[in-house]
mmCIF file of C-alpha atoms and ligand atoms in Angstrom:
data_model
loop_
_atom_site.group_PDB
_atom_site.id
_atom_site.type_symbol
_atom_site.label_atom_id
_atom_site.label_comp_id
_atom_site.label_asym_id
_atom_site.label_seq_id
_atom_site.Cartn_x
_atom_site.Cartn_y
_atom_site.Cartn_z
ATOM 1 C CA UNK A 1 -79.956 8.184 -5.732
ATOM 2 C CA UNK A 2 -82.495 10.714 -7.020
ATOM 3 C CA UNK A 3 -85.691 10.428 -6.313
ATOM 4 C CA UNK A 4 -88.965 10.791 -9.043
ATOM 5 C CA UNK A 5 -90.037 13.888 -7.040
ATOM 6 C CA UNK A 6 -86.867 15.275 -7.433
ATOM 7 C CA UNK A 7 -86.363 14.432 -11.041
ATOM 8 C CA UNK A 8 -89.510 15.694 -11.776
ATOM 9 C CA UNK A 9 -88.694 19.016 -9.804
ATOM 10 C CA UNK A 10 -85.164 19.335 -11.513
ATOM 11 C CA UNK A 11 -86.847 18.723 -14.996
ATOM 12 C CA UNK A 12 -89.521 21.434 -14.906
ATOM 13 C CA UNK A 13 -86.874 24.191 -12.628
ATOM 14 C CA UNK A 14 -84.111 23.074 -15.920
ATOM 15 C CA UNK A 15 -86.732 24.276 -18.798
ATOM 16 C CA UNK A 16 -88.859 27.046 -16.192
ATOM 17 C CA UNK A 17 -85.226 29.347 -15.461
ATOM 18 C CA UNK A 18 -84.014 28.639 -19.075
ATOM 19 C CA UNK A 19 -87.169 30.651 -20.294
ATOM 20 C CA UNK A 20 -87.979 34.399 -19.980
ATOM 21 C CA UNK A 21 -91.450 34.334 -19.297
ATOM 22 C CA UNK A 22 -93.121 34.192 -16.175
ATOM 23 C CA UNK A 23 -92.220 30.170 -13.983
ATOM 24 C CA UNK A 24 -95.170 29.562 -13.542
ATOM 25 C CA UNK A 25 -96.268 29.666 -17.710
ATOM 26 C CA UNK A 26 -93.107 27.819 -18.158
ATOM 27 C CA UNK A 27 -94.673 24.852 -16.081
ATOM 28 C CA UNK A 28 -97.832 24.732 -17.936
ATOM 29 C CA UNK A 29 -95.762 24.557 -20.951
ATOM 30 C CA UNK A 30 -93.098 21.844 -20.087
ATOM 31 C CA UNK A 31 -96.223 19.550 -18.747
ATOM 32 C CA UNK A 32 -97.548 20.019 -22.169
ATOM 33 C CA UNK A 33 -94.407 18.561 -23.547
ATOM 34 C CA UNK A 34 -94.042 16.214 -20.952
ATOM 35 C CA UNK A 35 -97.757 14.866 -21.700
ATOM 36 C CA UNK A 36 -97.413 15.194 -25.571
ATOM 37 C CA UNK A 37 -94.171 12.991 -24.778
ATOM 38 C CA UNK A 38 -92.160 15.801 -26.485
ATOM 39 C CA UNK A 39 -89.751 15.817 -23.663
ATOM 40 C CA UNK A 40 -90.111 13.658 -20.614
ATOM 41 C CA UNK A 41 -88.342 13.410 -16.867
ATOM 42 C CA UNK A 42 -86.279 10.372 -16.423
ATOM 43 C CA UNK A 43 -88.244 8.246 -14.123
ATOM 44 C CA UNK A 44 -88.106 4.932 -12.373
ATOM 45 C CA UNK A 45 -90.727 2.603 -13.067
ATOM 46 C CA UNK A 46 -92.300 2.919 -9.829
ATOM 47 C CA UNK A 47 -93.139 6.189 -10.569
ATOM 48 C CA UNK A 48 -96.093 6.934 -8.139
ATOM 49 C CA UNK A 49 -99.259 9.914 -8.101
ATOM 50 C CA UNK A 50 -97.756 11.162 -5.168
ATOM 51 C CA UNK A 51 -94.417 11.719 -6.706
ATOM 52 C CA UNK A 52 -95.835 13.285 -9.736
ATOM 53 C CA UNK A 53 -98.119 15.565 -7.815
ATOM 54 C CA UNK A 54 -94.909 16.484 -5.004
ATOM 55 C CA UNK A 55 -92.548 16.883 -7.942
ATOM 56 C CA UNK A 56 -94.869 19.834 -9.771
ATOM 57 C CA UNK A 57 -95.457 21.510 -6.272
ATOM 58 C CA UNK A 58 -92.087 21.715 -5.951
ATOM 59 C CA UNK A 59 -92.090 23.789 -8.980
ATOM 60 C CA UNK A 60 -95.299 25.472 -8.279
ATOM 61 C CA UNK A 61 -94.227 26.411 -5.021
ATOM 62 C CA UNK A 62 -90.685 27.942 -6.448
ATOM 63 C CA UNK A 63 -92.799 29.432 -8.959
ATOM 64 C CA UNK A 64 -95.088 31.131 -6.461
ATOM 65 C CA UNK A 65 -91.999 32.761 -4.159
ATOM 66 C CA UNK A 66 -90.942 34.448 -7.384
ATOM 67 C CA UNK A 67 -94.311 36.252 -8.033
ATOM 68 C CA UNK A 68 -95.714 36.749 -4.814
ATOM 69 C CA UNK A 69 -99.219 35.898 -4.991
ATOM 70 C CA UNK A 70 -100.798 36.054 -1.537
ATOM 71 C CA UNK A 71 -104.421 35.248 -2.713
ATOM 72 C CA UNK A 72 -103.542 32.084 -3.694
ATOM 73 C CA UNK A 73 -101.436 30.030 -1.173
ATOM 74 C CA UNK A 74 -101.198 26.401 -2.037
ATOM 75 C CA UNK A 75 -102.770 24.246 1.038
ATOM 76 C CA UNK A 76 -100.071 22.548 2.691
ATOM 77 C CA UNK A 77 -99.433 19.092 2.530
ATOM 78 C CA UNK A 78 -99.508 18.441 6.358
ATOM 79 C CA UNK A 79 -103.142 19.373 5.852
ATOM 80 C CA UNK A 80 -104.108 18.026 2.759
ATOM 81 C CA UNK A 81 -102.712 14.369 4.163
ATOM 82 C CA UNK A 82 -105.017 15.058 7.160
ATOM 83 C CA UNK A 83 -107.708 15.978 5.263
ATOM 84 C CA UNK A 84 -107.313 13.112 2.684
ATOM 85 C CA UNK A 85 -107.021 10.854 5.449
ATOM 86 C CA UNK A 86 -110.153 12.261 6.779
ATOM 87 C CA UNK A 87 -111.914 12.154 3.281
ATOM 88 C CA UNK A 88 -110.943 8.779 2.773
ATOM 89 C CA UNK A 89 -112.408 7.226 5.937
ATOM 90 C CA UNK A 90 -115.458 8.795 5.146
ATOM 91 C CA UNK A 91 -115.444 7.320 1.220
ATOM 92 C CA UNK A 92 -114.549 4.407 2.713
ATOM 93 C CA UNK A 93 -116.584 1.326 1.439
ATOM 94 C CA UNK A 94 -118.054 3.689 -1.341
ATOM 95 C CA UNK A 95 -117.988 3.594 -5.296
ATOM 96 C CA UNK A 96 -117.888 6.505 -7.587
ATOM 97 C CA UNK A 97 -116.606 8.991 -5.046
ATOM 98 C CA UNK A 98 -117.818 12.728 -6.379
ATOM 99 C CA UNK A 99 -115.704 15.671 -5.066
ATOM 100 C CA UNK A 100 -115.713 19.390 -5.411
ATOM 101 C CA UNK A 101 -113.088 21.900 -4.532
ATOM 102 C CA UNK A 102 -114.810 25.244 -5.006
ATOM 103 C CA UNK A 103 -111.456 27.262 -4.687
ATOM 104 C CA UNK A 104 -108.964 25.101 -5.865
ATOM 105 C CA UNK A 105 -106.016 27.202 -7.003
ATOM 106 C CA UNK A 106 -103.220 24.864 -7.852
ATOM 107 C CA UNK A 107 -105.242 22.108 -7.359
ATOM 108 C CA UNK A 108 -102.595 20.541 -4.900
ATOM 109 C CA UNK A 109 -105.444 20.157 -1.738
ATOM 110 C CA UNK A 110 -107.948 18.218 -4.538
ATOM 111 C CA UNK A 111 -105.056 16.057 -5.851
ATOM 112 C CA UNK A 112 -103.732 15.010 -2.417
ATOM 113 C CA UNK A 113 -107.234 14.000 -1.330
ATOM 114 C CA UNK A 114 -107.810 12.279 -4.819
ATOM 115 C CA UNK A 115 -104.510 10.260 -4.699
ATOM 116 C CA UNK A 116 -105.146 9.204 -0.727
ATOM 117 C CA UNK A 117 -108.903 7.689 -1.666
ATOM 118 C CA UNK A 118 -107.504 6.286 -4.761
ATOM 119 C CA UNK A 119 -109.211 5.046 -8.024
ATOM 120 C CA UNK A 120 -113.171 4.824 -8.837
ATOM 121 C CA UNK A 121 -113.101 9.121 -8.120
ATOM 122 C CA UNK A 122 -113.806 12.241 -10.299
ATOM 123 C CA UNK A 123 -113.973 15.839 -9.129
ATOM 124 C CA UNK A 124 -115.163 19.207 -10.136
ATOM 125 C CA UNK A 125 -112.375 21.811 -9.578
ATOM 126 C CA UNK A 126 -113.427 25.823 -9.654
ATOM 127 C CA UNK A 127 -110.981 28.740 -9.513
ATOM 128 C CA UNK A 128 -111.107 32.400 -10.860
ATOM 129 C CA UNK A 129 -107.493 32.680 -11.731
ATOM 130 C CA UNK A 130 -107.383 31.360 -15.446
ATOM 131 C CA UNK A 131 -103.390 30.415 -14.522
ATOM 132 C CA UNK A 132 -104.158 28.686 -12.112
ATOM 133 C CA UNK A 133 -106.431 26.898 -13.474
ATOM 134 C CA UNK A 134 -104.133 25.308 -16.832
ATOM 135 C CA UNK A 135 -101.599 24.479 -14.148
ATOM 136 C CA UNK A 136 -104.127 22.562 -12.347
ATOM 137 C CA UNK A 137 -105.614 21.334 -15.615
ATOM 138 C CA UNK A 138 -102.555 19.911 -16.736
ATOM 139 C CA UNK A 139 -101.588 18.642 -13.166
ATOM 140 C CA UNK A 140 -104.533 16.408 -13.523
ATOM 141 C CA UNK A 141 -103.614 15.165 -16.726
ATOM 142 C CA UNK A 142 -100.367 14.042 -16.369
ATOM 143 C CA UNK A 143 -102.286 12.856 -12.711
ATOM 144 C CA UNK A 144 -104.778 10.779 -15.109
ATOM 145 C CA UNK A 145 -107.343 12.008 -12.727
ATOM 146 C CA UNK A 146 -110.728 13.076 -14.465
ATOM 147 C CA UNK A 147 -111.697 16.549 -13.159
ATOM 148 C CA UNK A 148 -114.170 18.906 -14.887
ATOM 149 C CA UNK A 149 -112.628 22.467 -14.792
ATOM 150 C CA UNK A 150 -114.855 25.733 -14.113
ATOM 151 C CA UNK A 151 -112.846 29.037 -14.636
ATOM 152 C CA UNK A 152 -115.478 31.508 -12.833
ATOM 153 C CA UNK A 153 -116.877 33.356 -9.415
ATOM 154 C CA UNK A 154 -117.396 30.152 -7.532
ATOM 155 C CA UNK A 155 -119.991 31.990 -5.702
ATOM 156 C CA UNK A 156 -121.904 32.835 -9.046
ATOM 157 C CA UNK A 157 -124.352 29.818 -9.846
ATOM 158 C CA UNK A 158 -122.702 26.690 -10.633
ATOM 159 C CA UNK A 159 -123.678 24.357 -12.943
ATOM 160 C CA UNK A 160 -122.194 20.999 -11.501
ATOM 161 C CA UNK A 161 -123.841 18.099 -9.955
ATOM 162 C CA UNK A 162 -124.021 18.034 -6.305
ATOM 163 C CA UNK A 163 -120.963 15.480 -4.696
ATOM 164 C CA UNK A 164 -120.154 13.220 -2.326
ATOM 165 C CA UNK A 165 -117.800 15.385 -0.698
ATOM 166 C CA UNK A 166 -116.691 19.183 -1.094
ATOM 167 C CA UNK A 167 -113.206 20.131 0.075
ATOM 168 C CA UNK A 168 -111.606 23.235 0.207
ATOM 169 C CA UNK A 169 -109.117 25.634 1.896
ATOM 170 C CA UNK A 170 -111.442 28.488 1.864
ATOM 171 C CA UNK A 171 -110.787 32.168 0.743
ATOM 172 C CA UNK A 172 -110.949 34.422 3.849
ATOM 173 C CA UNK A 173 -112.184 37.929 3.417
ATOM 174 C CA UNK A 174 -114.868 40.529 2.554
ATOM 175 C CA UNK A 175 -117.121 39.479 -0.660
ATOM 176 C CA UNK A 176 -117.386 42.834 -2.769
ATOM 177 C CA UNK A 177 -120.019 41.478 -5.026
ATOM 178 C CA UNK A 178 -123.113 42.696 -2.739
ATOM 179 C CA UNK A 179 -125.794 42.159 -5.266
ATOM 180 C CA UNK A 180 -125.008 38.431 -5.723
ATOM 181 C CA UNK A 181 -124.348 37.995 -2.379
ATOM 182 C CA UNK A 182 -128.121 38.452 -1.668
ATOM 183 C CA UNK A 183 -128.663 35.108 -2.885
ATOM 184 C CA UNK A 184 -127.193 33.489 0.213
ATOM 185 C CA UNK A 185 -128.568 33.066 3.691
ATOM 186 C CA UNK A 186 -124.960 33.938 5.188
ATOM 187 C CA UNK A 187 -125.504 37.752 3.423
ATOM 188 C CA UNK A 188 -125.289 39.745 6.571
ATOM 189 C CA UNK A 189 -128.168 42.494 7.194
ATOM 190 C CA UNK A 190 -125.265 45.368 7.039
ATOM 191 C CA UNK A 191 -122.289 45.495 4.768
ATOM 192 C CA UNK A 192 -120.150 42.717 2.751
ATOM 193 C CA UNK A 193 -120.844 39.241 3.542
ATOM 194 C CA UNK A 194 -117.643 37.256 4.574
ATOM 195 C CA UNK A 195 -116.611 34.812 1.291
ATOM 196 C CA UNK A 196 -115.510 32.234 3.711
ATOM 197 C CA UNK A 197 -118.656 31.795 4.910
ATOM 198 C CA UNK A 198 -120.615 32.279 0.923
ATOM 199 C CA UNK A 199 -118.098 29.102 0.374
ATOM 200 C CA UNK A 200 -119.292 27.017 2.754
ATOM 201 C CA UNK A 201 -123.063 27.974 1.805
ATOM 202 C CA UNK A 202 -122.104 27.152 -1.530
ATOM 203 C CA UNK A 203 -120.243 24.500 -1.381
ATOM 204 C CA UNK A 204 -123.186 22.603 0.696
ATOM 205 C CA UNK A 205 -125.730 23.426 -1.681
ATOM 206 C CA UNK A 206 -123.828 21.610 -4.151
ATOM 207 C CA UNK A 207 -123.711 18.809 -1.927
ATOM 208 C CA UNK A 208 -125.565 15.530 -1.601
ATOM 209 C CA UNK A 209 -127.995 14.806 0.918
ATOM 210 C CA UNK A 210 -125.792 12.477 3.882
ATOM 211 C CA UNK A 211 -122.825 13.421 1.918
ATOM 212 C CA UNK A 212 -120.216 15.841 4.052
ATOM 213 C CA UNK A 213 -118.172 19.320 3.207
ATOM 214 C CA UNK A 214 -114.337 19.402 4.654
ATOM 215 C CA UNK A 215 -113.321 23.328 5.213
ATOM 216 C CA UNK A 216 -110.031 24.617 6.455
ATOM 217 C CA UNK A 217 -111.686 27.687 8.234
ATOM 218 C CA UNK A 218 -110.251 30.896 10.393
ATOM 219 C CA UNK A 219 -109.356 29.464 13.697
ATOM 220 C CA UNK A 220 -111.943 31.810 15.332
ATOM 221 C CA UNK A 221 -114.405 31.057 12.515
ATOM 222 C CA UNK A 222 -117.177 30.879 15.575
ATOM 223 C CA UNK A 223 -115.951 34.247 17.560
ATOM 224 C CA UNK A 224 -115.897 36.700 14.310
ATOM 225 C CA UNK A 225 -118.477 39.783 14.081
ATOM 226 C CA UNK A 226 -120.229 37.796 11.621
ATOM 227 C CA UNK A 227 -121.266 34.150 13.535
ATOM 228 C CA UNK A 228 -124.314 35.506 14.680
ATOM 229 C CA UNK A 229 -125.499 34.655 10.750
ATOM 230 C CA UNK A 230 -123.247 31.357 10.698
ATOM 231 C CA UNK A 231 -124.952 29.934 13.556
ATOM 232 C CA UNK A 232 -128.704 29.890 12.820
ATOM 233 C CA UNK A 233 -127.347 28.647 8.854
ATOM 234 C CA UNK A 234 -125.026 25.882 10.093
ATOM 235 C CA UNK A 235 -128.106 25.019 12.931
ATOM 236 C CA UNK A 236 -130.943 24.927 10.153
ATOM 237 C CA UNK A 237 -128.850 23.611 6.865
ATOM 238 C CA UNK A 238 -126.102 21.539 7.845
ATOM 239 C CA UNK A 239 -125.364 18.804 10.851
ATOM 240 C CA UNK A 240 -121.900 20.319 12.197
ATOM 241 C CA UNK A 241 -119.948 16.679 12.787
ATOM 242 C CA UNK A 242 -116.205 17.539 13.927
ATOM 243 C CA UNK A 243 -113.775 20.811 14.771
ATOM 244 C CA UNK A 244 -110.371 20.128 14.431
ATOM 245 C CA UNK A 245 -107.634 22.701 15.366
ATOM 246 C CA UNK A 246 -104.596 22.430 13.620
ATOM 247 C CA UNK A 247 -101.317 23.143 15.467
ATOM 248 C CA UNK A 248 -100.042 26.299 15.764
ATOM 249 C CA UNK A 249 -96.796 25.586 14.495
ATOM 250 C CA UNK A 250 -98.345 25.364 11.020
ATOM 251 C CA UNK A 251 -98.724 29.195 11.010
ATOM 252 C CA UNK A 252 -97.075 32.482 10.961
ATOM 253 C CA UNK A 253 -99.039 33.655 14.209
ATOM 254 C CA UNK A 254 -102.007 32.943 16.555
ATOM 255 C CA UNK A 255 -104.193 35.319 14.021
ATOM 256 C CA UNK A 256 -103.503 33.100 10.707
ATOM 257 C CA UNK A 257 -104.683 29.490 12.611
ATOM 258 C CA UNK A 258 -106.746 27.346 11.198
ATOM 259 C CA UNK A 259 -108.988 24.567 11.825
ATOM 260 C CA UNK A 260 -110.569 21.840 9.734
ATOM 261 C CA UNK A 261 -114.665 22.260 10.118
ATOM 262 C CA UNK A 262 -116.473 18.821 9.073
ATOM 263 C CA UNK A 263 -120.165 18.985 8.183
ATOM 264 C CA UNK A 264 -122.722 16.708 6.878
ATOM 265 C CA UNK A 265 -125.671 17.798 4.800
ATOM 266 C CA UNK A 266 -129.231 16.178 6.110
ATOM 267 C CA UNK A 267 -130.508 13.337 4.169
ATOM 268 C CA UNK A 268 -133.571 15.430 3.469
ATOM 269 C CA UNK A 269 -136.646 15.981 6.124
ATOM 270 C CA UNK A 270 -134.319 13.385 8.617
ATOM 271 C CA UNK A 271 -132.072 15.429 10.754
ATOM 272 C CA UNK A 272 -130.303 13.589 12.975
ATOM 273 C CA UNK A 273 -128.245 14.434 15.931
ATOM 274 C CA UNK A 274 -124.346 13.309 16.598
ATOM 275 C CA UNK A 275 -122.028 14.661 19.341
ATOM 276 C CA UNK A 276 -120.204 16.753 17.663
ATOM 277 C CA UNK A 277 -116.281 15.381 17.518
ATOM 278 C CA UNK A 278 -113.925 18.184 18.628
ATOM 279 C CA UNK A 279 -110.067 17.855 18.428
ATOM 280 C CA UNK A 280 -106.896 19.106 18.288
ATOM 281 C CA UNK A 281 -104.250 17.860 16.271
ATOM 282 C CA UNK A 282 -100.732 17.162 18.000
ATOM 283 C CA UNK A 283 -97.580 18.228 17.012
ATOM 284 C CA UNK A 284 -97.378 16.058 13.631
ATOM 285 C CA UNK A 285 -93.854 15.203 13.861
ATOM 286 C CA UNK A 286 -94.512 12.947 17.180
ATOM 287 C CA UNK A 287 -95.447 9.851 15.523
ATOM 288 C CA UNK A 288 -96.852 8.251 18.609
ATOM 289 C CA UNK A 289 -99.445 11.140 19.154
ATOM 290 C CA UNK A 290 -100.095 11.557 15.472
ATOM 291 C CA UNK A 291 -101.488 7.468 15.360
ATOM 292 C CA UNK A 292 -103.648 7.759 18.426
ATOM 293 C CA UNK A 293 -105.116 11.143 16.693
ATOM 294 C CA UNK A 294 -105.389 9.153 13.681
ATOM 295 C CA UNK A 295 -107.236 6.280 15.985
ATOM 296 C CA UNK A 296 -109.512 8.730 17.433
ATOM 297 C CA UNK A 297 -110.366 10.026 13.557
ATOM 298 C CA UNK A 298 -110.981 6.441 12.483
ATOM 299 C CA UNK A 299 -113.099 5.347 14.933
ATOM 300 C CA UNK A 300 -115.414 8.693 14.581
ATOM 301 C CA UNK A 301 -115.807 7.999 10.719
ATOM 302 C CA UNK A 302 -116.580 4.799 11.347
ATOM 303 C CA UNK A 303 -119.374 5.881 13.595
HETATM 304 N N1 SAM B 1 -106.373 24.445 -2.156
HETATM 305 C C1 SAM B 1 -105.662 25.314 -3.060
HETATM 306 C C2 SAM B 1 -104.309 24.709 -3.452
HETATM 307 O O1 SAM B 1 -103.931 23.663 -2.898
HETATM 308 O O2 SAM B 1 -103.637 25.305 -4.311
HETATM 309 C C3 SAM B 1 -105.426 26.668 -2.437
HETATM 310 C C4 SAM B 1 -106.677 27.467 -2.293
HETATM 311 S S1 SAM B 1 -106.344 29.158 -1.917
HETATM 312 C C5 SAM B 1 -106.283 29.147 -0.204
HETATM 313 C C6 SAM B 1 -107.886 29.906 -2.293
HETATM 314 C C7 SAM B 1 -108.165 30.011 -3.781
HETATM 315 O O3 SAM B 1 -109.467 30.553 -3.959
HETATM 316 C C8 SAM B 1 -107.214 30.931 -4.531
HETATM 317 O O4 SAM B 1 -106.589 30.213 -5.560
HETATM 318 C C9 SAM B 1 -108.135 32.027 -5.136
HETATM 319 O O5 SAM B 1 -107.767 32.431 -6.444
HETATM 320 C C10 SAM B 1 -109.482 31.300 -5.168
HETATM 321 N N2 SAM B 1 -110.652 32.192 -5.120
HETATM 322 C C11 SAM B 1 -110.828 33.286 -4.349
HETATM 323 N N3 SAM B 1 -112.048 33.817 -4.562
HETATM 324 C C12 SAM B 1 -112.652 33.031 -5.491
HETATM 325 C C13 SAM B 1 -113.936 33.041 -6.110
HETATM 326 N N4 SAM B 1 -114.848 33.985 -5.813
HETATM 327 N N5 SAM B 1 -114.240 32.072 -7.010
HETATM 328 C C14 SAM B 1 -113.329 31.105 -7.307
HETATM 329 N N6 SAM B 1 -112.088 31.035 -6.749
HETATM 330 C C15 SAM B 1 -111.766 31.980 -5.853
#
């Protein structure tokens, strides 16, 4: 029997190859339909988020192999569970969950997060590639998710509200825009200030007090020529609360590893001090290790 993600899949790859312009336009466009009611996937009833959000990724990630785009790799799912999981713990108990992804390309880390915590939740989604953005856009819509959409320099001021939580899979590299750089603490003294870093700067700014940022981060985040800025910032600004390496497996080599970096913002003049949970993640398909990490996860949110 086919499945909704697969029907979905096989009804956006059908219309995508039968055009001549680029796949991923042809997605944006067959959503439209599909949203307008134009043209719709056969689905069972039971049609969930999940499947709707798997189902476009598919596509997305077909899409995405045909026009290389190395700047913008979709977060895997193996993360974005984890990090949903993660997110959802910490919403736990809460109403009117706020979230921001400051880099959120397809949108597939934000809409994995959104679907784990469920209803009662709006985000603000930023991106500088306008494509990206109106399959994101449209993503949420057929999603029935309410995000507000910002099509700009992240790092350039933002003009949202300040969240609950920000998430995002941050872009790692040199910054070239010097002069606005200047505005953050994390500018170095000498040369280009790392945009990883710029993101997390911004991303707590626009965060509430006692709310918490989730970033998947360089592996050696802490060891790069830079940290000697990213301590004294993450000392004086933030409240670092968990490092959590992700397996190796999950990458090409040692050099492109990441972890997950939790921190909290300070509820204003109160800072106060938490051992600091650090973890790392076992292979996810044993199912037995993966529930006791998942244990050990709970029972730190909780705290
Ligand atoms: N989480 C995303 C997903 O699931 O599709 C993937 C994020 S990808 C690792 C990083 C994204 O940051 C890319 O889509 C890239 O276009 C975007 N980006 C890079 N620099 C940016 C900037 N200065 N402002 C806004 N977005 C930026």
């Amino acid at each position: 029997m086919t499945t909704n993600t697969e029907s979905i899949f096989s009804f956006i790859d059908t219309y995508a190859e039968s055009k001549e312009e680029l796949y991923l336009e042809a997605i944006v466009e067959v959503c439209q339909k599909w949203l307008s009611g134009e043209t719709q996937p056969m689905l069972s009833e039971t049609v969930t988020k999940e499947d709707i959000r798997r189902g476009i990724q598919l596509a997305v990630l077909k899409g995405m192999k045909k026009n290389v785009q190395p700047n913008h790799q979709m977060t895997p799912d193996s993360i974005g569970m984890l990090i949903g999981h993660i997110a959802s713990k910490l919403a736990a108990g809460e109403g009117n969950i706020t979230l921001l992804d400051p880099a959120a390309g397809t949108g597939n880390l934000l809409y994995t997060v959104m679907n784990t915590i469920g209803n009662d939740i709006t985000a603000t989604a930023v991106e500088i590639d306008d494509l990206l953005v109106r399959l994101s856009a449209i993503t949420a819509e057929l999603l029935e998710h309410p995000v507000t959409f910002y099509v700009q320099d992240a790092l350039r001021p933002l003009f949202a509200d300040p969240v609950d939580i920000a998430i995002s899979d941050l872009p790692v590299g040199f910054y070239p825009d010097d002069e606005n750089a200047l505005n953050y603490e994390l500018m170095p003294a000498a040369g280009h200030a790392y945009a990883h870093h710029l993101f997390i700067e911004q991303s707590m700014k626009h965060t509430k007090p006692g709310g918490h940022g989730l970033f998947i981060i360089p592996a050696n985040l802490f060891e790069s020529e830079q940290s000697s800025v990213l301590h004294p910032y993450l000392k004086k600004q933030t409240i670092i609360r968990a490092i959590i390496q992700l397996p190796d497996s999950l990458f090409k080599s040692a050099a492109h590893a990441k972890s997950i970096l939790i921190l909290q913002k300070p509820f204003l003049d109160k800072k106060v001090t938490h051992d600091v949970l650090l973890a790392k993640v076992p292979n996810m398909t044993d199912k037995h290790a993966m529930a006791l990490f998942l244990q050990k996860i709970d029972i730190w949110a909780n705290d």
